[in-house]
Amino acid sequence: MTALTHLDQTGAAHMVDVGGKPVTARQAIATGRITMSAHAADAIRHGTALKGDVLAVARIAGIMAAKRTSDLIPLCHPLPLTRVRVDLAPDAEGVTVTATAATEGKTGVEMEALTAASVALLTIYDMAKAIDKAMVITGVRLLEKRGGKSGEWRAAKV
């Protein structure tokens, strides 16, 4: 089993020292889904939600969130992101979000991709809650990561 790198020998939390690690190209892709009533899904797909273009605002929120991950997750390193992409796929039952984050750095961008997906989903909830307060956010998870010492990793098909 791998040791928890954010704990020192005494069990105290600390920020991992990445100073000696090489700079490599890194990318991570995360996903999540929000399900909702047909009425809410229809309003989002057709751009008729009272708060405006839900998908456009969620995309920008996800991108902004990725850029602020180290402000939100206490032990994350601030990263110079080279790319953040948030794709939203609406359908009759909800929206699937896929977020991609990339950097040239000494540590991975998994948290940035996960944060982007999560905040995009929360933004959809916020903008459509007047239509459906019972929306459910599910399946937020890492799909794949590339770069660094551990190389490539892909989630098992669900």
PDB file of N, CA and C in Angstrom, residues 40-98:
ATOM      1  N   ALA A  40     -36.647  20.752 -16.159  1.00  0.00           N
ATOM      2  CA  ALA A  40     -35.384  21.454 -15.938  1.00  0.00           C
ATOM      3  C   ALA A  40     -34.397  21.147 -17.060  1.00  0.00           C
ATOM      4  N   ALA A  41     -34.303  19.889 -17.452  1.00  0.00           N
ATOM      5  CA  ALA A  41     -33.388  19.505 -18.530  1.00  0.00           C
ATOM      6  C   ALA A  41     -33.763  20.202 -19.833  1.00  0.00           C
ATOM      7  N   ASP A  42     -35.048  20.308 -20.101  1.00  0.00           N
ATOM      8  CA  ASP A  42     -35.519  20.984 -21.311  1.00  0.00           C
ATOM      9  C   ASP A  42     -35.150  22.466 -21.281  1.00  0.00           C
ATOM     10  N   ALA A  43     -35.326  23.119 -20.135  1.00  0.00           N
ATOM     11  CA  ALA A  43     -34.990  24.539 -20.013  1.00  0.00           C
ATOM     12  C   ALA A  43     -33.493  24.772 -20.232  1.00  0.00           C
ATOM     13  N   ILE A  44     -32.675  23.867 -19.715  1.00  0.00           N
ATOM     14  CA  ILE A  44     -31.230  23.999 -19.892  1.00  0.00           C
ATOM     15  C   ILE A  44     -30.857  23.784 -21.358  1.00  0.00           C
ATOM     16  N   ARG A  45     -31.388  22.729 -21.957  1.00  0.00           N
ATOM     17  CA  ARG A  45     -31.061  22.434 -23.363  1.00  0.00           C
ATOM     18  C   ARG A  45     -31.497  23.533 -24.312  1.00  0.00           C
ATOM     19  N   HIS A  46     -32.627  24.157 -24.032  1.00  0.00           N
ATOM     20  CA  HIS A  46     -33.170  25.171 -24.938  1.00  0.00           C
ATOM     21  C   HIS A  46     -32.838  26.604 -24.521  1.00  0.00           C
ATOM     22  N   GLY A  47     -32.089  26.757 -23.434  1.00  0.00           N
ATOM     23  CA  GLY A  47     -31.658  28.088 -23.013  1.00  0.00           C
ATOM     24  C   GLY A  47     -32.773  28.970 -22.483  1.00  0.00           C
ATOM     25  N   THR A  48     -33.795  28.344 -21.885  1.00  0.00           N
ATOM     26  CA  THR A  48     -34.939  29.123 -21.394  1.00  0.00           C
ATOM     27  C   THR A  48     -34.988  29.255 -19.872  1.00  0.00           C
ATOM     28  N   ALA A  49     -33.932  28.834 -19.181  1.00  0.00           N
ATOM     29  CA  ALA A  49     -33.900  28.995 -17.727  1.00  0.00           C
ATOM     30  C   ALA A  49     -33.888  30.487 -17.397  1.00  0.00           C
ATOM     31  N   LEU A  50     -34.592  30.874 -16.348  1.00  0.00           N
ATOM     32  CA  LEU A  50     -34.717  32.290 -16.006  1.00  0.00           C
ATOM     33  C   LEU A  50     -33.386  32.979 -15.732  1.00  0.00           C
ATOM     34  N   LYS A  51     -32.396  32.241 -15.223  1.00  0.00           N
ATOM     35  CA  LYS A  51     -31.107  32.848 -14.894  1.00  0.00           C
ATOM     36  C   LYS A  51     -30.193  32.993 -16.106  1.00  0.00           C
ATOM     37  N   GLY A  52     -30.615  32.492 -17.264  1.00  0.00           N
ATOM     38  CA  GLY A  52     -29.813  32.663 -18.471  1.00  0.00           C
ATOM     39  C   GLY A  52     -29.246  31.374 -19.000  1.00  0.00           C
ATOM     40  N   ASP A  53     -28.154  31.474 -19.742  1.00  0.00           N
ATOM     41  CA  ASP A  53     -27.514  30.342 -20.410  1.00  0.00           C
ATOM     42  C   ASP A  53     -26.745  29.507 -19.384  1.00  0.00           C
ATOM     43  N   VAL A  54     -27.412  28.498 -18.862  1.00  0.00           N
ATOM     44  CA  VAL A  54     -26.865  27.667 -17.794  1.00  0.00           C
ATOM     45  C   VAL A  54     -25.553  27.002 -18.233  1.00  0.00           C
ATOM     46  N   LEU A  55     -25.516  26.476 -19.430  1.00  0.00           N
ATOM     47  CA  LEU A  55     -24.338  25.750 -19.891  1.00  0.00           C
ATOM     48  C   LEU A  55     -23.129  26.668 -20.056  1.00  0.00           C
ATOM     49  N   ALA A  56     -23.341  27.863 -20.585  1.00  0.00           N
ATOM     50  CA  ALA A  56     -22.228  28.801 -20.756  1.00  0.00           C
ATOM     51  C   ALA A  56     -21.665  29.233 -19.402  1.00  0.00           C
ATOM     52  N   VAL A  57     -22.543  29.511 -18.459  1.00  0.00           N
ATOM     53  CA  VAL A  57     -22.094  29.942 -17.134  1.00  0.00           C
ATOM     54  C   VAL A  57     -21.388  28.788 -16.416  1.00  0.00           C
ATOM     55  N   ALA A  58     -21.910  27.566 -16.535  1.00  0.00           N
ATOM     56  CA  ALA A  58     -21.282  26.405 -15.899  1.00  0.00           C
ATOM     57  C   ALA A  58     -19.896  26.154 -16.485  1.00  0.00           C
ATOM     58  N   ARG A  59     -19.740  26.326 -17.787  1.00  0.00           N
ATOM     59  CA  ARG A  59     -18.439  26.130 -18.422  1.00  0.00           C
ATOM     60  C   ARG A  59     -17.418  27.127 -17.857  1.00  0.00           C
ATOM     61  N   ILE A  60     -17.787  28.390 -17.797  1.00  0.00           N
ATOM     62  CA  ILE A  60     -16.878  29.411 -17.266  1.00  0.00           C
ATOM     63  C   ILE A  60     -16.591  29.161 -15.785  1.00  0.00           C
ATOM     64  N   ALA A  61     -17.607  28.777 -15.022  1.00  0.00           N
ATOM     65  CA  ALA A  61     -17.408  28.490 -13.595  1.00  0.00           C
ATOM     66  C   ALA A  61     -16.411  27.354 -13.402  1.00  0.00           C
ATOM     67  N   GLY A  62     -16.521  26.306 -14.213  1.00  0.00           N
ATOM     68  CA  GLY A  62     -15.593  25.186 -14.116  1.00  0.00           C
ATOM     69  C   GLY A  62     -14.166  25.601 -14.421  1.00  0.00           C
ATOM     70  N   ILE A  63     -13.994  26.400 -15.463  1.00  0.00           N
ATOM     71  CA  ILE A  63     -12.661  26.877 -15.829  1.00  0.00           C
ATOM     72  C   ILE A  63     -12.082  27.740 -14.704  1.00  0.00           C
ATOM     73  N   MET A  64     -12.883  28.652 -14.196  1.00  0.00           N
ATOM     74  CA  MET A  64     -12.419  29.512 -13.101  1.00  0.00           C
ATOM     75  C   MET A  64     -12.067  28.697 -11.861  1.00  0.00           C
ATOM     76  N   ALA A  65     -12.864  27.681 -11.569  1.00  0.00           N
ATOM     77  CA  ALA A  65     -12.615  26.844 -10.395  1.00  0.00           C
ATOM     78  C   ALA A  65     -11.294  26.091 -10.518  1.00  0.00           C
ATOM     79  N   ALA A  66     -11.010  25.565 -11.700  1.00  0.00           N
ATOM     80  CA  ALA A  66      -9.741  24.850 -11.896  1.00  0.00           C
ATOM     81  C   ALA A  66      -8.574  25.770 -11.573  1.00  0.00           C
ATOM     82  N   LYS A  67      -8.676  27.021 -11.991  1.00  0.00           N
ATOM     83  CA  LYS A  67      -7.609  27.992 -11.755  1.00  0.00           C
ATOM     84  C   LYS A  67      -7.451  28.327 -10.273  1.00  0.00           C
ATOM     85  N   ARG A  68      -8.486  28.085  -9.470  1.00  0.00           N
ATOM     86  CA  ARG A  68      -8.455  28.433  -8.036  1.00  0.00           C
ATOM     87  C   ARG A  68      -8.366  27.207  -7.123  1.00  0.00           C
ATOM     88  N   THR A  69      -8.062  26.051  -7.673  1.00  0.00           N
ATOM     89  CA  THR A  69      -8.061  24.815  -6.885  1.00  0.00           C
ATOM     90  C   THR A  69      -7.190  24.918  -5.642  1.00  0.00           C
ATOM     91  N   SER A  70      -6.004  25.473  -5.758  1.00  0.00           N
ATOM     92  CA  SER A  70      -5.118  25.534  -4.586  1.00  0.00           C
ATOM     93  C   SER A  70      -5.659  26.457  -3.499  1.00  0.00           C
ATOM     94  N   ASP A  71      -6.587  27.342  -3.841  1.00  0.00           N
ATOM     95  CA  ASP A  71      -7.238  28.177  -2.829  1.00  0.00           C
ATOM     96  C   ASP A  71      -8.340  27.408  -2.097  1.00  0.00           C
ATOM     97  N   LEU A  72      -8.847  26.350  -2.721  1.00  0.00           N
ATOM     98  CA  LEU A  72      -9.970  25.596  -2.168  1.00  0.00           C
ATOM     99  C   LEU A  72      -9.549  24.313  -1.454  1.00  0.00           C
ATOM    100  N   ILE A  73      -8.535  23.647  -1.971  1.00  0.00           N
ATOM    101  CA  ILE A  73      -8.060  22.383  -1.408  1.00  0.00           C
ATOM    102  C   ILE A  73      -6.753  22.697  -0.676  1.00  0.00           C
ATOM    103  N   PRO A  74      -6.731  22.604   0.637  1.00  0.00           N
ATOM    104  CA  PRO A  74      -5.640  23.147   1.443  1.00  0.00           C
ATOM    105  C   PRO A  74      -4.225  22.736   1.064  1.00  0.00           C
ATOM    106  N   LEU A  75      -3.965  21.506   0.683  1.00  0.00           N
ATOM    107  CA  LEU A  75      -2.591  21.069   0.461  1.00  0.00           C
ATOM    108  C   LEU A  75      -2.210  20.959  -1.018  1.00  0.00           C
ATOM    109  N   CYS A  76      -3.050  21.498  -1.904  1.00  0.00           N
ATOM    110  CA  CYS A  76      -2.736  21.499  -3.338  1.00  0.00           C
ATOM    111  C   CYS A  76      -1.741  22.602  -3.667  1.00  0.00           C
ATOM    112  N   HIS A  77      -0.819  22.284  -4.559  1.00  0.00           N
ATOM    113  CA  HIS A  77       0.121  23.285  -5.044  1.00  0.00           C
ATOM    114  C   HIS A  77      -0.564  24.174  -6.078  1.00  0.00           C
ATOM    115  N   PRO A  78      -0.284  25.475  -6.087  1.00  0.00           N
ATOM    116  CA  PRO A  78      -0.792  26.316  -7.174  1.00  0.00           C
ATOM    117  C   PRO A  78      -0.062  25.937  -8.462  1.00  0.00           C
ATOM    118  N   LEU A  79      -0.805  25.725  -9.530  1.00  0.00           N
ATOM    119  CA  LEU A  79      -0.211  25.268 -10.781  1.00  0.00           C
ATOM    120  C   LEU A  79      -0.440  26.264 -11.908  1.00  0.00           C
ATOM    121  N   PRO A  80       0.544  26.418 -12.771  1.00  0.00           N
ATOM    122  CA  PRO A  80       0.348  27.236 -13.973  1.00  0.00           C
ATOM    123  C   PRO A  80      -0.346  26.382 -15.039  1.00  0.00           C
ATOM    124  N   LEU A  81      -1.646  26.455 -15.075  1.00  0.00           N
ATOM    125  CA  LEU A  81      -2.393  25.636 -16.022  1.00  0.00           C
ATOM    126  C   LEU A  81      -2.158  26.125 -17.447  1.00  0.00           C
ATOM    127  N   THR A  82      -1.942  25.176 -18.335  1.00  0.00           N
ATOM    128  CA  THR A  82      -1.767  25.524 -19.742  1.00  0.00           C
ATOM    129  C   THR A  82      -3.063  25.342 -20.521  1.00  0.00           C
ATOM    130  N   ARG A  83      -3.992  24.591 -19.941  1.00  0.00           N
ATOM    131  CA  ARG A  83      -5.269  24.349 -20.619  1.00  0.00           C
ATOM    132  C   ARG A  83      -6.294  23.863 -19.614  1.00  0.00           C
ATOM    133  N   VAL A  84      -7.505  24.391 -19.731  1.00  0.00           N
ATOM    134  CA  VAL A  84      -8.661  23.858 -19.014  1.00  0.00           C
ATOM    135  C   VAL A  84      -9.814  23.852 -20.004  1.00  0.00           C
ATOM    136  N   ARG A  85     -10.449  22.714 -20.123  1.00  0.00           N
ATOM    137  CA  ARG A  85     -11.595  22.584 -21.021  1.00  0.00           C
ATOM    138  C   ARG A  85     -12.729  21.934 -20.238  1.00  0.00           C
ATOM    139  N   VAL A  86     -13.918  22.510 -20.356  1.00  0.00           N
ATOM    140  CA  VAL A  86     -15.094  21.951 -19.693  1.00  0.00           C
ATOM    141  C   VAL A  86     -16.152  21.705 -20.774  1.00  0.00           C
ATOM    142  N   ASP A  87     -16.446  20.432 -21.002  1.00  0.00           N
ATOM    143  CA  ASP A  87     -17.460  20.043 -21.975  1.00  0.00           C
ATOM    144  C   ASP A  87     -18.723  19.646 -21.236  1.00  0.00           C
ATOM    145  N   LEU A  88     -19.863  20.099 -21.753  1.00  0.00           N
ATOM    146  CA  LEU A  88     -21.153  19.802 -21.145  1.00  0.00           C
ATOM    147  C   LEU A  88     -22.045  19.123 -22.179  1.00  0.00           C
ATOM    148  N   ALA A  89     -22.592  17.985 -21.805  1.00  0.00           N
ATOM    149  CA  ALA A  89     -23.447  17.219 -22.710  1.00  0.00           C
ATOM    150  C   ALA A  89     -24.836  17.095 -22.097  1.00  0.00           C
ATOM    151  N   PRO A  90     -25.748  18.012 -22.465  1.00  0.00           N
ATOM    152  CA  PRO A  90     -27.111  17.934 -21.935  1.00  0.00           C
ATOM    153  C   PRO A  90     -27.920  16.871 -22.666  1.00  0.00           C
ATOM    154  N   ASP A  91     -28.852  16.277 -21.940  1.00  0.00           N
ATOM    155  CA  ASP A  91     -29.785  15.332 -22.549  1.00  0.00           C
ATOM    156  C   ASP A  91     -31.129  15.472 -21.841  1.00  0.00           C
ATOM    157  N   ALA A  92     -32.055  14.601 -22.121  1.00  0.00           N
ATOM    158  CA  ALA A  92     -33.420  14.718 -21.597  1.00  0.00           C
ATOM    159  C   ALA A  92     -33.514  14.513 -20.090  1.00  0.00           C
ATOM    160  N   GLU A  93     -32.446  13.974 -19.469  1.00  0.00           N
ATOM    161  CA  GLU A  93     -32.498  13.680 -18.032  1.00  0.00           C
ATOM    162  C   GLU A  93     -31.478  14.443 -17.211  1.00  0.00           C
ATOM    163  N   GLY A  94     -30.620  15.258 -17.866  1.00  0.00           N
ATOM    164  CA  GLY A  94     -29.619  15.994 -17.111  1.00  0.00           C
ATOM    165  C   GLY A  94     -28.463  16.445 -17.969  1.00  0.00           C
ATOM    166  N   VAL A  95     -27.308  16.597 -17.326  1.00  0.00           N
ATOM    167  CA  VAL A  95     -26.104  17.073 -18.012  1.00  0.00           C
ATOM    168  C   VAL A  95     -24.908  16.277 -17.498  1.00  0.00           C
ATOM    169  N   THR A  96     -24.078  15.812 -18.437  1.00  0.00           N
ATOM    170  CA  THR A  96     -22.810  15.194 -18.089  1.00  0.00           C
ATOM    171  C   THR A  96     -21.713  16.214 -18.342  1.00  0.00           C
ATOM    172  N   VAL A  97     -20.829  16.369 -17.372  1.00  0.00           N
ATOM    173  CA  VAL A  97     -19.717  17.311 -17.469  1.00  0.00           C
ATOM    174  C   VAL A  97     -18.423  16.512 -17.580  1.00  0.00           C
ATOM    175  N   THR A  98     -17.559  16.932 -18.498  1.00  0.00           N
ATOM    176  CA  THR A  98     -16.227  16.353 -18.624  1.00  0.00           C
ATOM    177  C   THR A  98     -15.237  17.509 -18.613  1.00  0.00           C
TER     178      THR A  98
END
